[in-house]
Coordinates of C-alpha atoms in Angstrom, one line a residue:
Chain A
X246 CA -0.5 27.0 -28.5
X247 CA -2.8 29.8 -27.3
X248 CA -2.1 32.1 -24.3
X249 CA -4.8 30.5 -22.0
X250 CA -3.5 27.1 -22.8
X251 CA 0.1 28.1 -21.9
X252 CA -1.3 29.7 -18.7
X253 CA -3.1 26.5 -17.8
X254 CA 0.0 24.4 -18.3
X255 CA 2.0 26.9 -16.3
X256 CA -0.4 26.8 -13.3
X257 CA -1.0 23.1 -13.4
X258 CA 2.7 22.3 -13.8
X259 CA 3.4 24.9 -11.0
X260 CA 1.1 23.2 -8.5
X261 CA 2.6 19.8 -9.4
X262 CA 6.2 21.0 -9.1
X263 CA 5.4 23.0 -5.9
X264 CA 3.8 19.9 -4.3
X265 CA 6.5 17.6 -5.3
X266 CA 9.2 20.1 -4.2
X267 CA 7.6 20.7 -0.8
X268 CA 7.2 17.0 -0.3
X269 CA 10.8 16.4 -1.3
X270 CA 12.2 19.0 1.0
X271 CA 10.0 17.8 3.9
X272 CA 11.0 14.2 3.2
X273 CA 14.7 15.2 3.0
X274 CA 14.5 17.0 6.3
X275 CA 12.7 14.1 7.9
X276 CA 15.2 11.6 6.7
X277 CA 13.3 10.0 3.9
X278 CA 11.3 7.6 6.0
X279 CA 9.9 4.5 4.3
X280 CA 12.2 5.0 1.4
X281 CA 11.7 1.6 -0.2
X282 CA 10.7 1.2 -3.8
X283 CA 6.9 1.0 -3.9
X284 CA 6.9 1.0 0.0
X285 CA 5.4 -2.4 0.4
X286 CA 8.3 -4.7 0.8
X287 CA 8.4 -4.6 4.6
X288 CA 10.7 -2.7 6.9
X289 CA 14.2 -1.8 5.9
X290 CA 15.5 -3.6 8.9
X291 CA 14.8 -6.9 7.2
X292 CA 18.4 -6.6 5.9
X293 CA 19.6 -7.2 9.5
X294 CA 17.6 -10.4 10.0
X295 CA 19.1 -13.8 9.3
X296 CA 18.4 -15.3 5.9
X297 CA 17.2 -18.5 7.6
X298 CA 14.8 -16.6 9.9
X299 CA 12.0 -19.0 11.0
X300 CA 9.9 -16.4 12.9
X301 CA 9.7 -12.7 12.1
X302 CA 7.5 -10.3 14.1
X303 CA 6.9 -6.6 13.9
X304 CA 5.1 -4.1 16.1
X305 CA 4.6 -0.5 15.4
X306 CA 4.9 0.5 19.0
X307 CA 4.1 4.2 18.4
X308 CA 0.9 3.5 16.6
X309 CA -0.2 0.9 19.1
X310 CA 0.6 3.1 22.1
X311 CA -1.4 5.9 20.6
X312 CA -4.4 3.7 19.7
X313 CA -7.7 4.2 21.4
X314 CA -7.6 0.5 22.3
X315 CA -4.4 0.9 24.2
X316 CA -5.7 3.9 26.1
X317 CA -8.7 1.9 27.2
X318 CA -6.7 -1.2 28.1
X319 CA -4.3 1.0 30.1
X320 CA -7.2 2.5 32.0
X321 CA -8.6 -1.0 32.6
X322 CA -5.4 -2.8 33.6
X323 CA -2.8 -0.2 34.8
X324 CA 0.8 -1.0 34.0
X325 CA 3.5 -1.5 36.6
X326 CA 4.6 2.2 36.4
X327 CA 7.4 1.6 38.9
X328 CA 9.1 -0.9 36.6
X329 CA 8.7 1.4 33.6
X330 CA 9.9 4.4 35.5
X331 CA 13.0 2.5 36.7
X332 CA 13.7 1.3 33.2
X333 CA 13.4 4.9 31.9
X334 CA 15.6 6.2 34.7
X335 CA 18.4 3.6 33.9
X336 CA 18.2 3.7 30.1
X337 CA 16.7 7.0 29.3
X338 CA 14.1 5.2 27.1
X339 CA 10.5 6.0 27.6
X340 CA 8.8 2.9 26.2
X341 CA 5.6 4.7 25.5
X342 CA 7.2 7.6 23.5
X343 CA 10.7 6.8 22.4
X344 CA 10.3 3.5 20.6
X345 CA 8.9 3.8 17.1
X346 CA 8.7 0.1 16.1
X347 CA 10.3 -3.2 16.9
X348 CA 11.2 -6.0 14.5
X349 CA 12.2 -9.4 16.0
X350 CA 13.4 -12.6 14.4
X351 CA 14.5 -16.1 15.4
X352 CA 16.8 -17.8 13.1
X353 CA 18.5 -21.2 12.9
X354 CA 17.1 -24.5 14.0
X355 CA 14.8 -24.0 17.0
X356 CA 14.8 -27.7 17.9
X357 CA 18.6 -27.9 18.0
X358 CA 19.0 -26.0 21.3
X359 CA 19.2 -22.4 22.5
X360 CA 22.4 -21.6 20.6
X361 CA 20.6 -22.3 17.4
X362 CA 17.3 -20.5 18.0
X363 CA 19.0 -17.2 18.2
X364 CA 16.7 -14.3 19.0
X365 CA 17.3 -10.9 17.5
X366 CA 15.4 -7.7 18.2
X367 CA 15.8 -4.5 16.2
X368 CA 14.3 -1.4 17.8
X369 CA 13.9 1.9 16.1
X370 CA 13.4 5.0 18.1
X371 CA 15.1 7.7 20.1
X372 CA 17.8 6.2 22.4
X373 CA 20.3 7.7 24.7
X374 CA 23.3 5.8 23.6
X375 CA 25.6 7.2 26.3
X376 CA 23.3 6.3 29.1
X377 CA 22.6 2.8 27.7
X378 CA 26.4 2.2 27.4
X379 CA 26.9 3.4 30.9
X380 CA 24.2 1.0 32.2
X381 CA 25.8 -2.0 30.5
X382 CA 29.3 -1.0 31.8
X383 CA 27.9 -0.6 35.4
X384 CA 26.5 -4.2 35.2
X385 CA 29.9 -5.6 34.3
X386 CA 29.4 -5.5 30.5
X387 CA 32.1 -4.8 28.0
X388 CA 32.2 -2.5 25.1
X389 CA 34.1 -3.2 21.9
X390 CA 34.2 -2.0 18.3
X391 CA 32.8 -4.5 15.8
X392 CA 33.2 -3.5 12.1
X393 CA 33.0 0.1 13.1
X394 CA 29.9 -0.3 15.2
X395 CA 29.7 0.2 19.0
X396 CA 29.1 -3.3 20.4
X397 CA 28.0 -3.8 24.0
X398 CA 28.3 -7.3 25.5
X399 CA 27.1 -8.7 28.8
X400 CA 27.5 -12.2 30.1
X401 CA 25.0 -13.6 32.5
X402 CA 26.7 -14.7 35.8
X403 CA 25.0 -18.1 35.8
X404 CA 26.7 -18.9 32.5
X405 CA 23.6 -18.3 30.4
X406 CA 23.5 -16.8 26.9
X407 CA 25.8 -13.9 26.1
X408 CA 23.7 -10.9 25.4
X409 CA 24.7 -8.1 23.1
X410 CA 23.5 -4.7 22.0
X411 CA 24.8 -2.7 19.1
X412 CA 24.0 0.8 17.8
X413 CA 23.9 -0.2 14.2
X414 CA 22.4 3.0 12.8
X415 CA 21.3 6.4 14.3
X416 CA 18.1 5.5 16.1
X417 CA 18.4 1.8 15.5
X418 CA 19.7 -0.8 17.9
X419 CA 20.1 -4.5 17.6
X420 CA 19.7 -6.7 20.6
X421 CA 20.0 -10.4 21.2
X422 CA 22.5 -13.1 21.6
X423 CA 26.1 -12.2 20.9
X424 CA 26.2 -14.4 17.8
X425 CA 22.8 -13.1 16.5
X426 CA 23.9 -9.4 16.8
X427 CA 27.2 -10.1 15.1
X428 CA 25.4 -12.0 12.3
X429 CA 23.0 -9.1 11.9
X430 CA 25.9 -6.7 11.3
X431 CA 27.6 -9.1 9.0
X432 CA 24.4 -9.9 7.1
X433 CA 23.6 -6.2 6.6
X434 CA 27.0 -5.4 5.1
X435 CA 26.8 -8.5 2.9
X436 CA 24.0 -10.2 1.1
X437 CA 23.2 -13.1 3.4
X438 CA 20.2 -11.6 5.1
X439 CA 16.4 -12.0 5.1
X440 CA 15.9 -9.8 2.0
X441 CA 17.5 -12.6 0.0
X442 CA 14.8 -15.0 1.2
X443 CA 12.2 -14.6 -1.4
X444 CA 9.5 -16.7 0.3
X445 CA 9.9 -14.8 3.6
X446 CA 9.9 -11.3 2.0
X447 CA 6.8 -12.2 0.0
X448 CA 5.0 -13.2 3.2
X449 CA 6.3 -10.1 5.1
X450 CA 5.1 -7.9 2.3
X451 CA 1.6 -9.5 2.4
X452 CA 1.5 -9.1 6.2
X453 CA 2.8 -5.6 6.5
X454 CA -0.6 -3.9 6.1
X455 CA -1.1 -4.3 9.8
X456 CA 0.6 -2.4 12.6
X457 CA 1.6 -5.7 14.3
X458 CA 2.3 -8.9 12.5
X459 CA 4.1 -12.3 12.8
X460 CA 5.3 -14.5 10.0
X461 CA 6.4 -18.0 11.1
X462 CA 7.4 -21.3 9.7
X463 CA 5.0 -23.7 11.2
X464 CA 7.5 -26.5 11.7
X465 CA 9.6 -24.0 13.7
X466 CA 6.7 -23.3 16.0
X467 CA 5.9 -26.9 16.6
X468 CA 9.6 -27.8 17.0
X469 CA 9.9 -25.1 19.6
X470 CA 7.0 -26.6 21.5
X471 CA 4.8 -23.5 20.9
X472 CA 2.0 -25.8 19.7
X473 CA 0.9 -28.8 21.7
X474 CA 2.0 -32.0 20.0
X475 CA -1.5 -33.5 20.0
X476 CA -2.8 -30.4 18.2
X477 CA 0.2 -30.2 15.8
X478 CA -0.2 -33.9 14.8
X479 CA -3.9 -33.4 13.9
X480 CA -3.4 -30.4 11.8
X481 CA -2.8 -30.7 8.0
X482 CA 0.6 -29.9 6.7
X483 CA 1.2 -26.2 7.0
X484 CA 4.3 -24.4 5.7
X485 CA 3.9 -20.8 6.8
X486 CA 1.7 -19.1 9.2
X487 CA 1.0 -15.3 9.0
X488 CA -0.8 -13.2 11.6
X489 CA -1.5 -9.6 10.8
X490 CA -3.3 -7.3 13.1
X491 CA -4.4 -3.7 13.0
X492 CA -4.8 -2.1 16.3
X493 CA -6.7 1.2 16.4
X494 CA -10.1 1.7 17.9
X495 CA -10.6 -2.0 18.0
X496 CA -8.6 -4.9 16.6
X497 CA -8.8 -6.4 13.1
X498 CA -7.0 -9.6 12.8
X499 CA -6.2 -11.7 9.7
X500 CA -4.5 -15.0 10.0
X501 CA -3.3 -16.8 6.9
X502 CA -1.8 -20.3 6.6
X503 CA 0.0 -21.5 3.6
X504 CA -0.5 -25.2 3.4
X505 CA 1.8 -27.7 1.6
X506 CA -0.7 -28.4 -1.1
X507 CA -4.3 -27.7 -2.1
X508 CA -5.6 -30.8 -0.4
X509 CA -4.0 -29.9 2.9
X510 CA -5.4 -26.4 2.6
X511 CA -8.9 -27.9 2.1
X512 CA -8.5 -30.1 5.1
X513 CA -7.5 -27.2 7.2
X514 CA -10.5 -25.2 6.0
X515 CA -12.7 -28.1 7.0
X516 CA -11.1 -28.4 10.4
X517 CA -11.5 -24.6 11.0
X518 CA -15.1 -24.6 9.7
X519 CA -16.0 -27.3 12.3
X520 CA -14.3 -25.4 15.1
X521 CA -16.0 -22.2 14.1
X522 CA -19.4 -23.9 14.0
X523 CA -18.8 -25.3 17.5
X524 CA -17.6 -21.9 18.8
X525 CA -20.7 -20.2 17.4
X526 CA -22.9 -22.8 19.2
X527 CA -21.1 -22.2 22.5
X528 CA -21.2 -18.4 22.3
X529 CA -24.8 -18.1 21.0
X530 CA -26.0 -16.7 24.3
X531 CA -23.3 -14.1 24.8
X532 CA -24.0 -10.9 22.9
X533 CA -20.4 -9.6 23.2
X534 CA -18.8 -12.8 21.9
X535 CA -21.5 -13.2 19.2
X536 CA -20.4 -9.9 17.7
X537 CA -16.9 -11.2 17.4
X538 CA -18.0 -14.6 16.1
X539 CA -20.2 -13.0 13.5
X540 CA -17.2 -11.0 12.2
X541 CA -15.2 -14.2 11.7
X542 CA -14.7 -15.0 8.0
X543 CA -13.0 -18.1 6.8
X544 CA -11.7 -18.1 3.3
X545 CA -8.7 -18.7 1.0
X546 CA -8.1 -20.4 -2.2
X547 CA -5.5 -22.9 -3.5
X548 CA -2.9 -23.5 -0.8
X549 CA -4.0 -20.5 1.3
X550 CA -6.4 -20.6 4.2
X551 CA -7.4 -17.3 5.8
X552 CA -9.3 -16.4 8.9
X553 CA -10.3 -12.8 9.7
X554 CA -12.0 -11.4 12.7
X555 CA -12.7 -8.0 14.1
X556 CA -13.1 -6.9 17.7
X557 CA -14.8 -3.5 17.6
X558 CA -14.2 -1.0 20.4
X559 CA -17.7 -1.5 21.7
X560 CA -16.9 -5.1 22.5
X561 CA -13.8 -4.0 24.4
X562 CA -16.0 -1.5 26.3
X563 CA -18.4 -4.3 27.1
X564 CA -15.7 -6.6 28.3
X565 CA -14.3 -3.7 30.4
X566 CA -17.7 -3.1 31.9
X567 CA -17.9 -6.8 32.9
X568 CA -14.6 -6.5 34.7
X569 CA -15.5 -3.2 36.5
X570 CA -17.4 -3.5 39.8
X571 CA -21.0 -2.2 39.5
X572 CA -21.3 1.5 40.0
X573 CA -17.7 2.2 39.1
X574 CA -17.0 3.6 35.6
X575 CA -13.6 3.1 34.1
X576 CA -11.6 6.3 33.7
X577 CA -11.9 7.8 30.2
X578 CA -9.2 7.2 27.7
X579 CA -6.5 9.9 27.5
X580 CA -7.0 12.1 24.4
Chain B
X158 CA 11.8 24.2 -60.9
X159 CA 11.6 24.2 -57.1
X160 CA 12.1 21.0 -55.1
X161 CA 9.0 19.3 -53.8
X162 CA 8.4 19.9 -50.0
X163 CA 9.6 17.0 -47.9
X164 CA 6.6 15.6 -45.9
X165 CA 7.1 15.8 -42.1
X166 CA 8.3 12.7 -40.3
X167 CA 5.9 10.6 -38.1
X168 CA 7.2 12.3 -34.9
X169 CA 7.0 15.8 -36.4
X170 CA 3.5 15.1 -37.5
X171 CA 2.5 13.8 -34.1
X172 CA 4.0 16.9 -32.4
X173 CA 2.0 19.2 -34.7
X174 CA -1.2 17.4 -34.0
X175 CA -0.4 17.4 -30.3
X176 CA 0.0 21.2 -30.1
X177 CA -3.2 21.7 -32.1
X178 CA -5.2 19.2 -30.1
X179 CA -4.0 20.2 -26.6
X180 CA -5.8 23.6 -26.7
X181 CA -8.9 22.1 -28.3
X182 CA -9.0 19.4 -25.6
X183 CA -8.4 21.7 -22.7
X184 CA -11.1 24.2 -23.7
X185 CA -13.8 21.7 -24.7
X186 CA -17.0 20.9 -22.9
X187 CA -15.5 17.6 -21.8
X188 CA -13.0 19.6 -19.6
X189 CA -15.9 20.9 -17.5
X190 CA -16.6 17.2 -16.7
X191 CA -12.9 16.6 -16.0
X192 CA -12.7 19.6 -13.7
X193 CA -15.9 18.5 -11.8
X194 CA -14.7 15.0 -11.4
X195 CA -11.2 16.0 -10.2
X196 CA -12.5 18.9 -8.2
X197 CA -14.8 16.7 -6.1
X198 CA -12.0 15.1 -4.0
X199 CA -10.3 18.5 -3.5
X200 CA -13.6 19.9 -2.3
X201 CA -14.1 16.9 0.1
X202 CA -10.5 17.2 1.3
X203 CA -11.1 20.9 2.0
X204 CA -14.3 20.2 3.9
X205 CA -12.4 17.5 5.9
X206 CA -9.6 20.0 6.6
X207 CA -12.1 22.7 7.8
X208 CA -13.9 20.1 10.0
X209 CA -10.6 19.0 11.4
X210 CA -9.5 22.6 12.0
X211 CA -12.6 23.1 14.1
X212 CA -11.6 20.3 16.4
X213 CA -13.9 17.6 15.1
X214 CA -12.5 14.3 13.8
X215 CA -13.6 14.1 10.1
X216 CA -13.7 10.3 9.9
X217 CA -13.9 7.5 12.4
X218 CA -13.8 3.8 11.8
X219 CA -15.0 1.5 14.6
X220 CA -15.0 4.6 16.8
X221 CA -11.3 5.4 16.2
X222 CA -10.1 8.5 14.5
X223 CA -8.6 8.0 11.1
X224 CA -5.6 10.1 10.4
X225 CA -5.1 12.3 7.3
X226 CA -2.7 10.0 5.6
X227 CA -5.2 7.1 5.8
X228 CA -8.0 9.3 4.5
X229 CA -5.7 10.3 1.6
X230 CA -5.0 6.6 0.9
X231 CA -8.8 5.9 0.9
X232 CA -9.4 8.8 -1.5
X233 CA -6.7 7.5 -3.9
X234 CA -8.4 4.2 -4.0
X235 CA -12.1 5.2 -4.0
X236 CA -12.0 8.4 -6.2
X237 CA -8.9 8.2 -8.3
X238 CA -8.2 4.6 -9.0
X239 CA -11.6 3.1 -9.1
X240 CA -13.4 6.0 -10.8
X241 CA -11.5 9.0 -12.2
X242 CA -8.6 7.3 -14.0
X243 CA -10.7 4.6 -15.8
X244 CA -13.5 7.1 -16.6
X245 CA -11.2 9.7 -18.0
X246 CA -9.5 7.0 -20.0
X247 CA -12.8 5.9 -21.5
X248 CA -14.2 9.3 -22.2
X249 CA -11.1 10.9 -23.7
X250 CA -9.5 7.8 -25.2
X251 CA -12.5 6.7 -27.2
X252 CA -13.1 10.2 -28.4
X253 CA -9.7 10.8 -29.9
X254 CA -10.8 9.6 -33.3
X255 CA -14.5 9.1 -32.8
X256 CA -15.1 12.8 -32.2
X257 CA -13.5 13.7 -35.4
X258 CA -15.6 11.2 -37.2
X259 CA -18.8 12.4 -35.5
X260 CA -18.0 16.1 -36.3
X261 CA -17.0 15.0 -39.8
X262 CA -13.7 16.8 -39.5
X263 CA -11.5 13.7 -39.8
X264 CA -11.3 14.3 -43.5
X265 CA -9.4 17.6 -42.9
X266 CA -6.9 15.9 -40.7
X267 CA -6.4 13.0 -43.0
X268 CA -5.8 15.2 -46.0
X269 CA -2.8 16.9 -44.2
X270 CA 0.6 15.7 -45.4
X271 CA 1.2 13.6 -42.3
X272 CA 0.7 10.0 -41.6
X273 CA -2.8 9.0 -40.3
X274 CA -1.2 7.2 -37.3
X275 CA 0.6 10.4 -36.3
X276 CA -2.9 12.0 -35.8
X277 CA -3.8 9.3 -33.3
X278 CA -0.4 9.5 -31.5
X279 CA -0.5 13.4 -31.4
X280 CA -4.0 13.3 -30.0
X281 CA -3.1 10.7 -27.5
X282 CA -0.2 12.8 -26.2
X283 CA -2.5 15.8 -25.9
X284 CA -4.9 13.6 -23.9
X285 CA -2.1 12.4 -21.6
X286 CA -0.8 15.9 -21.0
X287 CA -4.2 17.5 -20.4
X288 CA -5.5 14.7 -18.1
X289 CA -2.3 14.3 -16.0
X290 CA -2.0 18.1 -15.6
X291 CA -5.5 18.2 -14.2
X292 CA -5.6 14.9 -12.2
X293 CA -2.1 15.1 -10.6
X294 CA -2.4 18.7 -9.3
X295 CA -5.7 17.6 -7.9
X296 CA -4.0 14.8 -6.0
X297 CA -1.3 17.2 -4.8
X298 CA -4.0 19.5 -3.4
X299 CA -5.8 16.6 -1.7
X300 CA -2.6 15.4 -0.2
X301 CA -1.5 18.7 1.3
X302 CA -5.0 19.4 2.5
X303 CA -5.3 16.1 4.3
X304 CA -1.8 15.1 5.4
X305 CA -0.2 17.3 8.1
X306 CA 3.3 18.6 7.2
X307 CA 4.8 16.6 10.1
X308 CA 3.7 13.4 8.4
X309 CA 5.0 14.3 4.9
X310 CA 8.4 12.7 5.6
X311 CA 6.8 9.4 6.4
X312 CA 4.3 9.5 3.5
X313 CA 6.1 11.2 0.7
X314 CA 7.4 8.1 -1.0
X315 CA 3.9 6.7 -1.1
X316 CA 2.6 10.0 -2.4
X317 CA 5.2 10.1 -5.2
X318 CA 4.3 6.5 -6.1
X319 CA 0.6 7.5 -6.2
X320 CA 1.4 10.2 -8.7
X321 CA 3.4 7.8 -10.8
X322 CA 0.8 5.1 -10.8
X323 CA -2.0 7.5 -11.6
X324 CA 0.0 8.8 -14.6
X325 CA 0.7 5.2 -15.7
X326 CA -3.0 4.4 -15.3
X327 CA -4.1 7.3 -17.4
X328 CA -1.5 6.3 -20.0
X329 CA -2.7 2.7 -20.1
X330 CA -6.4 3.3 -20.1
X331 CA -6.0 6.1 -22.6
X332 CA -4.0 4.0 -25.0
X333 CA -6.4 1.0 -24.8
X334 CA -9.4 3.2 -25.4
X335 CA -7.6 5.1 -28.2
X336 CA -7.4 1.7 -29.9
X337 CA -11.0 0.9 -29.1
X338 CA -12.0 4.4 -30.5
X339 CA -10.0 3.8 -33.7
X340 CA -11.2 0.3 -34.3
X341 CA -14.8 0.0 -33.1
X342 CA -18.0 1.8 -34.2
X343 CA -19.5 2.4 -30.7
X344 CA -16.4 2.8 -28.7
X345 CA -17.9 4.6 -25.6
X346 CA -20.3 1.7 -24.9
X347 CA -17.5 -0.8 -25.3
X348 CA -15.3 1.2 -23.0
X349 CA -17.8 1.6 -20.3
X350 CA -18.6 -2.1 -20.4
X351 CA -14.9 -2.9 -20.1
X352 CA -14.4 -0.6 -17.1
X353 CA -17.6 -1.1 -15.2
X354 CA -18.4 -4.6 -16.3
X355 CA -15.4 -6.8 -17.3
X356 CA -12.9 -5.3 -14.9
X357 CA -15.2 -5.3 -11.9
X358 CA -16.2 -9.0 -12.5
X359 CA -12.7 -10.2 -13.4
X360 CA -11.2 -8.7 -10.2
X361 CA -13.6 -10.6 -8.0
X362 CA -13.4 -14.0 -9.8
X363 CA -10.6 -16.2 -8.3
X364 CA -8.1 -17.3 -10.9
X365 CA -6.1 -15.7 -13.7
X366 CA -8.9 -13.7 -15.3
X367 CA -7.9 -10.6 -13.3
X368 CA -4.6 -10.6 -15.3
X369 CA -6.6 -9.5 -18.3
X370 CA -7.5 -6.2 -16.7
X371 CA -5.6 -3.0 -16.4
X372 CA -6.9 -2.4 -12.9
X373 CA -5.1 -5.5 -11.6
X374 CA -1.7 -4.0 -12.5
X375 CA -2.5 -0.5 -11.5
X376 CA -3.8 -1.6 -8.1
X377 CA -0.7 -3.8 -7.7
X378 CA 1.4 -0.6 -7.4
X379 CA -0.8 1.1 -4.8
X380 CA 1.1 1.7 -1.6
X381 CA -2.0 2.1 0.5
X382 CA -4.1 -0.6 2.1
X383 CA -7.4 -1.3 0.3
X384 CA -10.0 0.7 2.2
X385 CA -13.0 -0.9 3.9
X386 CA -14.7 -0.9 7.2
X387 CA -15.2 -4.6 7.7
X388 CA -13.3 -7.8 7.9
X389 CA -14.2 -8.6 4.2
X390 CA -11.9 -5.9 3.0
X391 CA -9.2 -6.9 5.4
X392 CA -9.4 -10.4 4.0
X393 CA -9.6 -9.1 0.5
X394 CA -6.4 -7.1 1.1
X395 CA -4.7 -10.1 2.6
X396 CA -5.7 -12.4 -0.2
X397 CA -5.1 -9.8 -2.9
X398 CA -2.8 -11.3 -5.4
X399 CA -0.2 -8.6 -5.6
X400 CA 2.0 -8.9 -8.7
X401 CA 5.5 -7.5 -8.2
X402 CA 5.9 -3.8 -9.0
X403 CA 8.3 -4.5 -11.9
X404 CA 5.8 -6.9 -13.5
X405 CA 3.1 -4.2 -13.1
X406 CA 5.2 -1.5 -14.7
X407 CA 6.4 -3.6 -17.5
X408 CA 2.9 -4.9 -18.3
X409 CA 1.4 -1.5 -18.3
X410 CA 4.2 -0.1 -20.5
X411 CA 3.6 -3.1 -22.8
X412 CA -0.1 -2.3 -22.9
X413 CA 0.6 1.3 -23.8
X414 CA 3.0 0.3 -26.5
X415 CA 1.0 -2.5 -28.0
X416 CA -2.4 -0.8 -28.0
X417 CA -1.0 2.4 -29.4
X418 CA 0.7 0.5 -32.2
X419 CA -2.5 -1.4 -32.9
X420 CA -4.4 1.9 -32.8
X421 CA -2.0 3.4 -35.3
X422 CA -2.5 0.3 -37.5
X423 CA -6.2 0.5 -37.2
X424 CA -6.3 4.3 -38.1
X425 CA -4.0 3.8 -41.1
X426 CA -6.0 0.8 -42.5
X427 CA -9.6 1.6 -41.7
X428 CA -11.9 3.5 -44.0
X429 CA -14.0 5.9 -42.0
X430 CA -17.4 6.4 -43.6
X431 CA -18.9 9.7 -42.6
X432 CA -22.7 9.8 -42.0
X433 CA -24.5 12.1 -44.4

């Protein structure tokens, strides 16, 4: 091997090693975020969700709060700052800055009563544990140790559902019904959790491109009364429904339904095709809505049916202008 | 009477050919092409960095600023996966044996006391080292130019996966086209048809045809969203049939092993007729 060849190998290898080394150190210092093999299997917190989760939803709060769309919407429809300020004062949590992302799930049989459809919310961010614990105590709540984890419990005076909150990991809290939070802790330390549900993890993986998404069993939605019975009866057999959205300048949405079989998927495509044609007729005269309707694409193959649409920021601006009285310009978005 | 010298083993022969070919490969005219191709993304990343440094957002989609990590993901897709890796595989892989035939130097290699197959394997290893040591540092430079240090913790795993899958892609395409170069008379044309014809069509056709491409398995490992401005791409990414990572890795490893073995068989059995 000649000297120039050795020099080349040394320089190339050096760049590669320096890059990997720097990245490794930075990732180590930053706590190795997103450390999942091939990083596309959904959030790590799936291991806290119940294996029989019927609905799983995720929102990257930090990205959505920082999005241009949110800034515009905030300018258009101001939030109840008093409520947020009070919440921050009591808990020490600034919803706009301290929460990174939220993952929620509902497990059990939704039709069998509130005890069965147990909600669970996992929130990742920067939390003042002491202040939150103090708040729960001041409201008459109790604190206990459950499998080495600080477990806060509050019972509603009217005899409603027992609510609980647990600091399961640094920067990660689990909230929900008492039973759901205990199940989350048990599931994470064992193997009976959502990561063992191959069908669910596959759908979560597919949906996790967006910064907000929902994966739901269709029968769970209809049993919970989220879909009007007259609509549910007329729809072809659907197993799973996935909604994935990316919020940034505008919104890109992709909905996907997994039907029971190919014939049911074809029926659903036909139904949606008809609805879309009707909607296009109805919105033909509205330039703002036409832009949205033109972006709608219906597709899918086999058992899958997909529907995508995009709402560009210009359309949001246009809708904002319609809401704003003439001569008043909405305040510019914060940088 | 002295003992007859023992011929080197297959592995020793391959290593000798590797050390001889590495220098030749690095300082050939083809390397200029390699540097131009891998230098382009670095140049663009540098421009984006300078633009960003001056306070201007380098890329906007639907009016929204695209962050450095997303631009890096786009560059991995657009430059490296869809162009650089397959093109380098075609140009270098097909030339491993074809160049020796064209230059009429293959006779000298085949008269050495090493197995013919070791020549192919040694040259393939030289290809792998020279391309990975040009492509991967280029990716490292693009990454650190585009992604702020504060985002490294969040994106490092994806970046490491990018490096691994690009190396695997180079290995797979290189091995396949080494076989093509060893077995076919016009390997470059066949290689270009495979990469820019067959793979592009098969990936768009619904059904199982995409499983007969290398791109399907390499793209199955990509940790970034498929780039596109419109809904079509969003739909494409949602509908993309993502094979499990383990299936991708095992398949690509099998492609490397099988095509190299077939390439060795082809080199050892084929009679290369040199043009006069």
